[in-house]
Short mmCIF file of N, CA and C in Angstrom, two decimals:
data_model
loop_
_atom_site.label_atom_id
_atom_site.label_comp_id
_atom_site.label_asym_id
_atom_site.label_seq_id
_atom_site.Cartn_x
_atom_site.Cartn_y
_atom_site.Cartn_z
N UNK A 1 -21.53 18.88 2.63
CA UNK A 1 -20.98 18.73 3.97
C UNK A 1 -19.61 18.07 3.92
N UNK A 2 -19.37 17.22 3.14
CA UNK A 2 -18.25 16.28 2.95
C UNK A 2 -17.19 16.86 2.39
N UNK A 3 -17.61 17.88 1.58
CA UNK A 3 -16.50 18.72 0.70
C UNK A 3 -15.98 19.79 1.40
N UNK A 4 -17.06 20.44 2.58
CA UNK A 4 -16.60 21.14 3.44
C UNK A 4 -15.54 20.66 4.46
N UNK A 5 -15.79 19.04 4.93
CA UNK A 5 -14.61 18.87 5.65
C UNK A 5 -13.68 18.04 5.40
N UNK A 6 -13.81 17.77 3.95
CA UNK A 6 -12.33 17.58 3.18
C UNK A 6 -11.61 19.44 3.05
N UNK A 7 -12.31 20.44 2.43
CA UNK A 7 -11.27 21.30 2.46
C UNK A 7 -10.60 21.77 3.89
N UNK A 8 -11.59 22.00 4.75
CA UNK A 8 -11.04 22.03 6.14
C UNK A 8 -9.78 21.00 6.66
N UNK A 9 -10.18 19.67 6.21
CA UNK A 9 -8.69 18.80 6.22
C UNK A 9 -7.95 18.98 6.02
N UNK A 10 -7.95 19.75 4.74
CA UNK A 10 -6.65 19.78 3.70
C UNK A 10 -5.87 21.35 4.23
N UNK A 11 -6.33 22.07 4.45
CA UNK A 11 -6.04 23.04 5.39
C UNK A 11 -5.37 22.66 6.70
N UNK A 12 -6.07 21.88 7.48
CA UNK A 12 -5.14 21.55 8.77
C UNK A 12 -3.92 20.60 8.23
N UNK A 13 -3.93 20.00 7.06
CA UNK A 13 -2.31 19.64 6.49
C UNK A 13 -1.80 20.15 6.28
N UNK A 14 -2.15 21.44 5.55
CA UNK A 14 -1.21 22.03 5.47
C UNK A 14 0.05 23.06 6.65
N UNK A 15 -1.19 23.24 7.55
CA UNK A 15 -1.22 23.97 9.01
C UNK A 15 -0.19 23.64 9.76
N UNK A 16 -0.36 21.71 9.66
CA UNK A 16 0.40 21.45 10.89
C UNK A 16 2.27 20.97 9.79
N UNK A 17 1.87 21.07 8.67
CA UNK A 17 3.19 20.80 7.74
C UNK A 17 4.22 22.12 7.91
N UNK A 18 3.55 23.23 7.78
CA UNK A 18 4.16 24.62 8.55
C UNK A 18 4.28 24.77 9.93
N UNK A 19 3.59 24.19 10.44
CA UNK A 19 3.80 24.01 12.55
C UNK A 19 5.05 23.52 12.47
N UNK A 20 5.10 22.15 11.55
CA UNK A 20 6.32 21.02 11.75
C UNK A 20 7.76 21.96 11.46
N UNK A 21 7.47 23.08 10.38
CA UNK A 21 8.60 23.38 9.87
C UNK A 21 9.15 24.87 10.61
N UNK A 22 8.34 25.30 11.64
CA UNK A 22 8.91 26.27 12.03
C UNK A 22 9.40 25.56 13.60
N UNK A 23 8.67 24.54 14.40
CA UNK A 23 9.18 23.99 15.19
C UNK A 23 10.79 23.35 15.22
N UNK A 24 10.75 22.95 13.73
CA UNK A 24 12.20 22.16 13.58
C UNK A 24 12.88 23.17 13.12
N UNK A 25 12.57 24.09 13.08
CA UNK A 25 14.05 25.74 12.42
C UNK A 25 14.39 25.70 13.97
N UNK A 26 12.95 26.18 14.56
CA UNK A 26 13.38 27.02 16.26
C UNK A 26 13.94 25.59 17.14
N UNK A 27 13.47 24.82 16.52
CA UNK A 27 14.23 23.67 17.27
C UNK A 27 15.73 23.30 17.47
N UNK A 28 15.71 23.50 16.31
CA UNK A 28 17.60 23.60 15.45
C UNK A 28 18.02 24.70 16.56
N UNK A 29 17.65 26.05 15.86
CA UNK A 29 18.28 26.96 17.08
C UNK A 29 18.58 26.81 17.72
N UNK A 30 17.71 26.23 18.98
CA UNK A 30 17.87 26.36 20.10
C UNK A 30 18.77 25.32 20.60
N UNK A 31 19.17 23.90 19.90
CA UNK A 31 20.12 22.85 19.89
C UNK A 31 20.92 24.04 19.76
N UNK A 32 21.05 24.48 18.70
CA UNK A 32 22.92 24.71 17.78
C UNK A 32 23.34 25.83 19.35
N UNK A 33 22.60 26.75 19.84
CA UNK A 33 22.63 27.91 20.53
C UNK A 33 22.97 27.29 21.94
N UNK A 34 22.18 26.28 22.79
CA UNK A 34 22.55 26.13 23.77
C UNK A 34 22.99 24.75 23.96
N UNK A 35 22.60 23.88 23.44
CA UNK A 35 23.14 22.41 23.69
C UNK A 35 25.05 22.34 23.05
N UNK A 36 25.49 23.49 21.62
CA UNK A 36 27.01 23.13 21.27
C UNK A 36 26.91 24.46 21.48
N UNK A 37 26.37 25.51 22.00
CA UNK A 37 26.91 26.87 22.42
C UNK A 37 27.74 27.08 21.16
N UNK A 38 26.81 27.57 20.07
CA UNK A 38 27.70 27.88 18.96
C UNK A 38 27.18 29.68 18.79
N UNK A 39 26.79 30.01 19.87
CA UNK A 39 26.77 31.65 19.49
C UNK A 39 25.33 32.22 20.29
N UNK A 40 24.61 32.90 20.22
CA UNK A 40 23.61 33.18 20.97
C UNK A 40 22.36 32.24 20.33
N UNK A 41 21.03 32.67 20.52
CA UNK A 41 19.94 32.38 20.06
C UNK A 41 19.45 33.02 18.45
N UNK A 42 19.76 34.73 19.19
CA UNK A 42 19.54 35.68 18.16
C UNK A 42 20.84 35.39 17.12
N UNK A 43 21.94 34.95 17.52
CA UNK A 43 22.95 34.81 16.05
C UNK A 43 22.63 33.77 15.26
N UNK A 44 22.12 32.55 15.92
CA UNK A 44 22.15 31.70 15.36
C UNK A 44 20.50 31.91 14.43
N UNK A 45 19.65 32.97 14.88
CA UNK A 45 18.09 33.33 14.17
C UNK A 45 18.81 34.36 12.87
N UNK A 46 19.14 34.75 12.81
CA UNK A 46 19.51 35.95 12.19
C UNK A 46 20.76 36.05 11.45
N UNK A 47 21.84 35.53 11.81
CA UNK A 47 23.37 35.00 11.18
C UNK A 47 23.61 33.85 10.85
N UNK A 48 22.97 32.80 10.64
CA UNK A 48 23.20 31.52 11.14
C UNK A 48 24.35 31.19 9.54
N UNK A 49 25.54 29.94 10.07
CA UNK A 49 26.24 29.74 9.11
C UNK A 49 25.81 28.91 7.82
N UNK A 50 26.26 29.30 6.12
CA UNK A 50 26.07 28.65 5.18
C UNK A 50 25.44 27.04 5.53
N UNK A 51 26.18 26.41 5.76
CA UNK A 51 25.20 25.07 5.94
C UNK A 51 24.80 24.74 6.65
N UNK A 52 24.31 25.86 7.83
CA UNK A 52 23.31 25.29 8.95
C UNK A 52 21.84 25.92 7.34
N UNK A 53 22.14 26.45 6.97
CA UNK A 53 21.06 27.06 6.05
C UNK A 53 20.88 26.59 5.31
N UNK A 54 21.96 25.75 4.71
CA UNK A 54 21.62 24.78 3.46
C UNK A 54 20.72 23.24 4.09
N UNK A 55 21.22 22.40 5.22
CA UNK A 55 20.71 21.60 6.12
C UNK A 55 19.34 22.18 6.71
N UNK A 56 19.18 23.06 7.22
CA UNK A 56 17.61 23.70 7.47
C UNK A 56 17.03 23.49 6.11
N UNK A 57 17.44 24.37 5.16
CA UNK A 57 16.72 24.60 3.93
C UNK A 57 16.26 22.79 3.69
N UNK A 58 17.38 21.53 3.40
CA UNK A 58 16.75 20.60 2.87
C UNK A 58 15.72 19.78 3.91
N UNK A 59 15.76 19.93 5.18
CA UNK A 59 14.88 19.56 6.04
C UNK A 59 13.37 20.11 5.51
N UNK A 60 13.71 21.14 5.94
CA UNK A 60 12.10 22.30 5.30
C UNK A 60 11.66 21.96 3.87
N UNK A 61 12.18 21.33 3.26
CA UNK A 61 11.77 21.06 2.00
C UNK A 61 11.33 19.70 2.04
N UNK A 62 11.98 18.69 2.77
CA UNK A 62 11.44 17.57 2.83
C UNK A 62 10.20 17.75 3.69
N UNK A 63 10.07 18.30 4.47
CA UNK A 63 8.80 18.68 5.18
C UNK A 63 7.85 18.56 4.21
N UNK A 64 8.26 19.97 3.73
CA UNK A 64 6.95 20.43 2.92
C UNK A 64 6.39 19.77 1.80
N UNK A 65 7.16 19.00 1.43
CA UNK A 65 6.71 17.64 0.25
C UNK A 65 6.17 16.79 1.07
N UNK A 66 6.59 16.00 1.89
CA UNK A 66 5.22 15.76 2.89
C UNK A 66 4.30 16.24 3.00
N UNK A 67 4.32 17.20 3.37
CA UNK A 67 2.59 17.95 3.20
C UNK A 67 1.96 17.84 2.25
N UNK A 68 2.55 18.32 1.29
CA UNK A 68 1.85 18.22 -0.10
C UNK A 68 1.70 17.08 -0.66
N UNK A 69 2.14 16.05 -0.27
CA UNK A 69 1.93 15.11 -1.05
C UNK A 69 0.65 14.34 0.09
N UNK A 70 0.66 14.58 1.54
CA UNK A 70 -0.40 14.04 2.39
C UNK A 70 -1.34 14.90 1.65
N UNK A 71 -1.14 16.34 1.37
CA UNK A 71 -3.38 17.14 1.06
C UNK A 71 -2.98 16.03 -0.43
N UNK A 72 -1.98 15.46 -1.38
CA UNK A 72 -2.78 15.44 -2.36
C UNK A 72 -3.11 13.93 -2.23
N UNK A 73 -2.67 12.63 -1.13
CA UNK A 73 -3.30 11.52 -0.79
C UNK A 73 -5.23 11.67 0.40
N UNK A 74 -5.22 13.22 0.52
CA UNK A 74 -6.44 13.32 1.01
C UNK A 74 -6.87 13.73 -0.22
N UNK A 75 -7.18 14.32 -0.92
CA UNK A 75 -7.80 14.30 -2.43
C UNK A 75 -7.74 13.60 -2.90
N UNK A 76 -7.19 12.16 -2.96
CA UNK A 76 -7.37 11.31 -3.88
C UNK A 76 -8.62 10.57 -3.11
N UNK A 77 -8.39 10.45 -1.85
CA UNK A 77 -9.20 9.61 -0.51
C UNK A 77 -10.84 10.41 -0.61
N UNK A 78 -10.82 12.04 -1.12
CA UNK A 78 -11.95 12.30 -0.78
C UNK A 78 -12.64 12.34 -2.46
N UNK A 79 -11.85 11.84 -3.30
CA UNK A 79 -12.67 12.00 -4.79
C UNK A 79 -12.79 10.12 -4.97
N UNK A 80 -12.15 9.39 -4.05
CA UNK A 80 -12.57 7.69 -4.52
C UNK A 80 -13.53 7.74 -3.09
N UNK A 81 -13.87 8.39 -1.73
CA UNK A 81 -15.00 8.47 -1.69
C UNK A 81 -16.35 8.74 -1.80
N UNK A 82 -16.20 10.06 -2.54
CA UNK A 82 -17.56 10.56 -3.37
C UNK A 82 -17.98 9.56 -4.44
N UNK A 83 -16.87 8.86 -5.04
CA UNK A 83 -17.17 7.31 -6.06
C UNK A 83 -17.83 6.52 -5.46
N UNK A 84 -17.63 6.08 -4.32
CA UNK A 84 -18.24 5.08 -3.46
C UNK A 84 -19.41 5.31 -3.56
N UNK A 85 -19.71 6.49 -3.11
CA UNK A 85 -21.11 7.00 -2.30
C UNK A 85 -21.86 7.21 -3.51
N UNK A 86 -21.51 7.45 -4.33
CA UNK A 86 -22.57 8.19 -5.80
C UNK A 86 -22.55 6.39 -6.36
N UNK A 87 -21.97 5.33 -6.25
CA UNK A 87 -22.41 3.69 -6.23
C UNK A 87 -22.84 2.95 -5.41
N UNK A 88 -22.93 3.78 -4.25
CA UNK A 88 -23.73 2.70 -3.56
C UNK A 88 -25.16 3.61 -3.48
N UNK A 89 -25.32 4.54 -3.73
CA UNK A 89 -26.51 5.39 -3.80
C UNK A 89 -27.39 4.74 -5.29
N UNK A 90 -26.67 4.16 -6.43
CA UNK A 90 -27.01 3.57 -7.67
C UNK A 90 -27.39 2.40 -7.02
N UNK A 91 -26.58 1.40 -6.35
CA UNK A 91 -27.08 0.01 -5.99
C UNK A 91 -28.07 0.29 -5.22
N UNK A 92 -28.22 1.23 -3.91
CA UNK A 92 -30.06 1.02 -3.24
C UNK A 92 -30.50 1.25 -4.13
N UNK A 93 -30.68 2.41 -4.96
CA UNK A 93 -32.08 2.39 -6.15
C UNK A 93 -32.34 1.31 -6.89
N UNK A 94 -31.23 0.75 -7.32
CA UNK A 94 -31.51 -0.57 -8.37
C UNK A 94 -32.41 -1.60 -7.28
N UNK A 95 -31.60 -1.68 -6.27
CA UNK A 95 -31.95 -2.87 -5.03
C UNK A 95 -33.75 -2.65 -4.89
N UNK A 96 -34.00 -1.48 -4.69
CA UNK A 96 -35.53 -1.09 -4.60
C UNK A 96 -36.22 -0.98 -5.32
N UNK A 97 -35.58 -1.00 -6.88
CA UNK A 97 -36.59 -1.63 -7.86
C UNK A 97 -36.72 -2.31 -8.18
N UNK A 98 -35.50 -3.64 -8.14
CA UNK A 98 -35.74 -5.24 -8.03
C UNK A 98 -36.63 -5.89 -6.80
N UNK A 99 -36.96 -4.98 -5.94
CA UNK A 99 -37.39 -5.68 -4.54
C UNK A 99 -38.74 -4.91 -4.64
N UNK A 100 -39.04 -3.95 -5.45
CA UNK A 100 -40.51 -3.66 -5.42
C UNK A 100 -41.10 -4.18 -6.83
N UNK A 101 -40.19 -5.03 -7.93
CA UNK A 101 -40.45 -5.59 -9.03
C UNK A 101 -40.87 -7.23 -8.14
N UNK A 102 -40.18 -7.36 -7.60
CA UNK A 102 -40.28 -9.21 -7.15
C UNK A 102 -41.81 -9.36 -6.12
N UNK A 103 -41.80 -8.01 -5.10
CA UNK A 103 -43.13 -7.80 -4.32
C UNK A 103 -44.32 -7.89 -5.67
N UNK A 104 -43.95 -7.53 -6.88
CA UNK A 104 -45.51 -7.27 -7.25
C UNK A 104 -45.49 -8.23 -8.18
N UNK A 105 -44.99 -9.31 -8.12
CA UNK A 105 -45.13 -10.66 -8.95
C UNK A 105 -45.77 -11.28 -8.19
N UNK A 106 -46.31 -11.97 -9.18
CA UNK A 106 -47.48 -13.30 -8.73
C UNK A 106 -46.80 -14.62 -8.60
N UNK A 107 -45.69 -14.81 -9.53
CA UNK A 107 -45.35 -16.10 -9.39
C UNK A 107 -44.00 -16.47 -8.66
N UNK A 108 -43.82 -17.53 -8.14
CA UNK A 108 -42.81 -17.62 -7.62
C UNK A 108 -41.46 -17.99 -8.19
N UNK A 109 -40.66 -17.51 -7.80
CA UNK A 109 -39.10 -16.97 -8.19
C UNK A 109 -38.23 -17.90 -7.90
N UNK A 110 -37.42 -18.79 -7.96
CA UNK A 110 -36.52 -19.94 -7.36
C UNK A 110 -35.10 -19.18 -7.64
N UNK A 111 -34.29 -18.86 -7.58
CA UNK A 111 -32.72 -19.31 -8.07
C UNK A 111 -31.91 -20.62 -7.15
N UNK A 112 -31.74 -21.41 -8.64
CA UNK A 112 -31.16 -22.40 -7.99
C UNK A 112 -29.85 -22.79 -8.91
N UNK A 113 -28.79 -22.72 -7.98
CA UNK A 113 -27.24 -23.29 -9.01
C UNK A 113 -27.27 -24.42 -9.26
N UNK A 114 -25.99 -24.65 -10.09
CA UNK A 114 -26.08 -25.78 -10.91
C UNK A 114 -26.02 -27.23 -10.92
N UNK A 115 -25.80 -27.27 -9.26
CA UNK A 115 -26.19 -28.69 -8.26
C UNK A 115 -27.34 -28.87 -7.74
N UNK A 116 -28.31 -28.29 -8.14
CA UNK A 116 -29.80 -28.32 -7.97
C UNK A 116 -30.59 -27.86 -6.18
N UNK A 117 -29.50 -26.84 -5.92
CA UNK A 117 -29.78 -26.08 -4.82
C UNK A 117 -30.15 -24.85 -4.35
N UNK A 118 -31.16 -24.72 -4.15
CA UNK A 118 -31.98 -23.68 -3.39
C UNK A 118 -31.25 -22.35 -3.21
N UNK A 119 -31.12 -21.46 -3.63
CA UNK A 119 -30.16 -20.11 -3.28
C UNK A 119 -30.81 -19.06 -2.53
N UNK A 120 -31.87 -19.22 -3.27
CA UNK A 120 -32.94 -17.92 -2.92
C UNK A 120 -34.43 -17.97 -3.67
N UNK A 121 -35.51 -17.90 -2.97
CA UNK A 121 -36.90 -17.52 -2.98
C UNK A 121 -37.46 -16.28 -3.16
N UNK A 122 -37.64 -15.76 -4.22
CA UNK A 122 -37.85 -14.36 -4.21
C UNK A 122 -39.76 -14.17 -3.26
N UNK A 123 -39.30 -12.87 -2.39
CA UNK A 123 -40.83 -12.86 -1.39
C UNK A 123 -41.89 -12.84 -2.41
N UNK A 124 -42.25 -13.97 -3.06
CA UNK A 124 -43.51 -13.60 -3.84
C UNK A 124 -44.93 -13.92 -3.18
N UNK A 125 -45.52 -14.95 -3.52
CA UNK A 125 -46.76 -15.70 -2.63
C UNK A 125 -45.88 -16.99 -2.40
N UNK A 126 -45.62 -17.06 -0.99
CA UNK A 126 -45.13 -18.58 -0.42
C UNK A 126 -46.30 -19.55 0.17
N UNK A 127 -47.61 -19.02 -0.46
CA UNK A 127 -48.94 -20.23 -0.20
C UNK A 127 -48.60 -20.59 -1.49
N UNK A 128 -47.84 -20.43 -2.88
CA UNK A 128 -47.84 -21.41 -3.49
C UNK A 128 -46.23 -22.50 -3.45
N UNK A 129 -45.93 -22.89 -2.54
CA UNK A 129 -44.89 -23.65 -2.66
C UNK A 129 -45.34 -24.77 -1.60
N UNK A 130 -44.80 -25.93 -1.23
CA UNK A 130 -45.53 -26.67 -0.61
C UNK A 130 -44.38 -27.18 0.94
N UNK A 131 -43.27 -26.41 0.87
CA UNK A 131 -42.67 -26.05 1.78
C UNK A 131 -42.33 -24.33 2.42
N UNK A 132 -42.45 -24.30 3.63
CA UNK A 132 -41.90 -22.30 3.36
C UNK A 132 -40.60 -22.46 3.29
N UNK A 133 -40.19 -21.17 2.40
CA UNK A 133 -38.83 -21.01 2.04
C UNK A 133 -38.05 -21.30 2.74
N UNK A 134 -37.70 -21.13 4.24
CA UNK A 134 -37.03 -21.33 5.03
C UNK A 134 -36.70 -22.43 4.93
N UNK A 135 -37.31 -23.83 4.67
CA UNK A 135 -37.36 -24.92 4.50
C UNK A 135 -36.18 -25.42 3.32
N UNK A 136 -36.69 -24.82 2.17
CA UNK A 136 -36.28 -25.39 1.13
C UNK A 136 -34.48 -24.55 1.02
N UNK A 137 -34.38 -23.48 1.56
CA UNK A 137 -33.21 -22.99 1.39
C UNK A 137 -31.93 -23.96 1.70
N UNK A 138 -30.97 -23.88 0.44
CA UNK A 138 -29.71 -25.30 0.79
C UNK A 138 -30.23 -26.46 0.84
N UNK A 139 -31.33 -26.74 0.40
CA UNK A 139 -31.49 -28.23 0.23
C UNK A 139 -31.54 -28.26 -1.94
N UNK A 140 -31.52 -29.73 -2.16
CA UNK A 140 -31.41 -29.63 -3.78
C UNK A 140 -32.63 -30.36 -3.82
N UNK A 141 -33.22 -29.80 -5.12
CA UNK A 141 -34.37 -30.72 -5.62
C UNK A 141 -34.91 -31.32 -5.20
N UNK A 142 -34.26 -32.67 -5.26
CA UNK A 142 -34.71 -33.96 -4.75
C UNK A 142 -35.00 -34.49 -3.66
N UNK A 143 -34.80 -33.19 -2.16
CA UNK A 143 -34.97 -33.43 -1.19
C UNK A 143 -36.18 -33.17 -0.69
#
């Protein structure tokens, strides 16, 4: 599904990178033609002078490297999200076999850092502790 509407993306970049570049030719035209009345519509489509063609031409080119370089920042966006997703799909599985490993222990689990504080209670049997976890969480040892 995801690959379907990354290519569909990458398609409408390219789409609207060619929209951009025929808007700004006919755009030009229609400046050069009626705003400095430099000749008709059709002369300026069809005759137009050496460096209105060379100036179009480097516009249209900067365009189009835009484009191409936006589909190839959406390919990079849609291959470091398939990374994501194929790791966080690894961390639930791991997560659900540490959490159906800790459910089927008998004894109870402490992690405590190196100031002698409570981090975490793994859900084992909390009839054997003589506070419920809730209790003992962030307090140290000796409390």
């Amino acid at each position: 599904m995801q690959e379907k509407i990354f290519k569909t993306t990458g398609r409408r970049i390219v789409f609207v990178g060619v929209g951009f570049i025929l808007l700004f030719w006919f755009a030009d035209i229609l400046i050069d033609a009626y705003l400095f009345r430099e000749g008709s519509f059709l002369s300026q489509l069809l005759d137009p002078e050496p460096y209105e063609i060379y100036v179009r031409t480097l516009i249209v080119v900067r365009i189009l490297a835009s484009t191409i370089y936006a589909r190839y920042i959406a390919n990079q966006l849609y291959s470091v999200n398939s990374q994501l997703n194929t790791e966080l799909t690894e961390r639930l599985r791991i997560e659900a076999e540490l959490r159906a490993l800790f459910a089927s222990m008998h004894d109870v689990v402490l992690v405590i850092d190196r100031d002698g504080v409570y981090r975490k209670i793994a859900p084992t049997d909390p009839g054997l502790l003589y506070k419920p976890p809730e209790e003992l969480l962030g307090k140290t040892l000796r409390d």
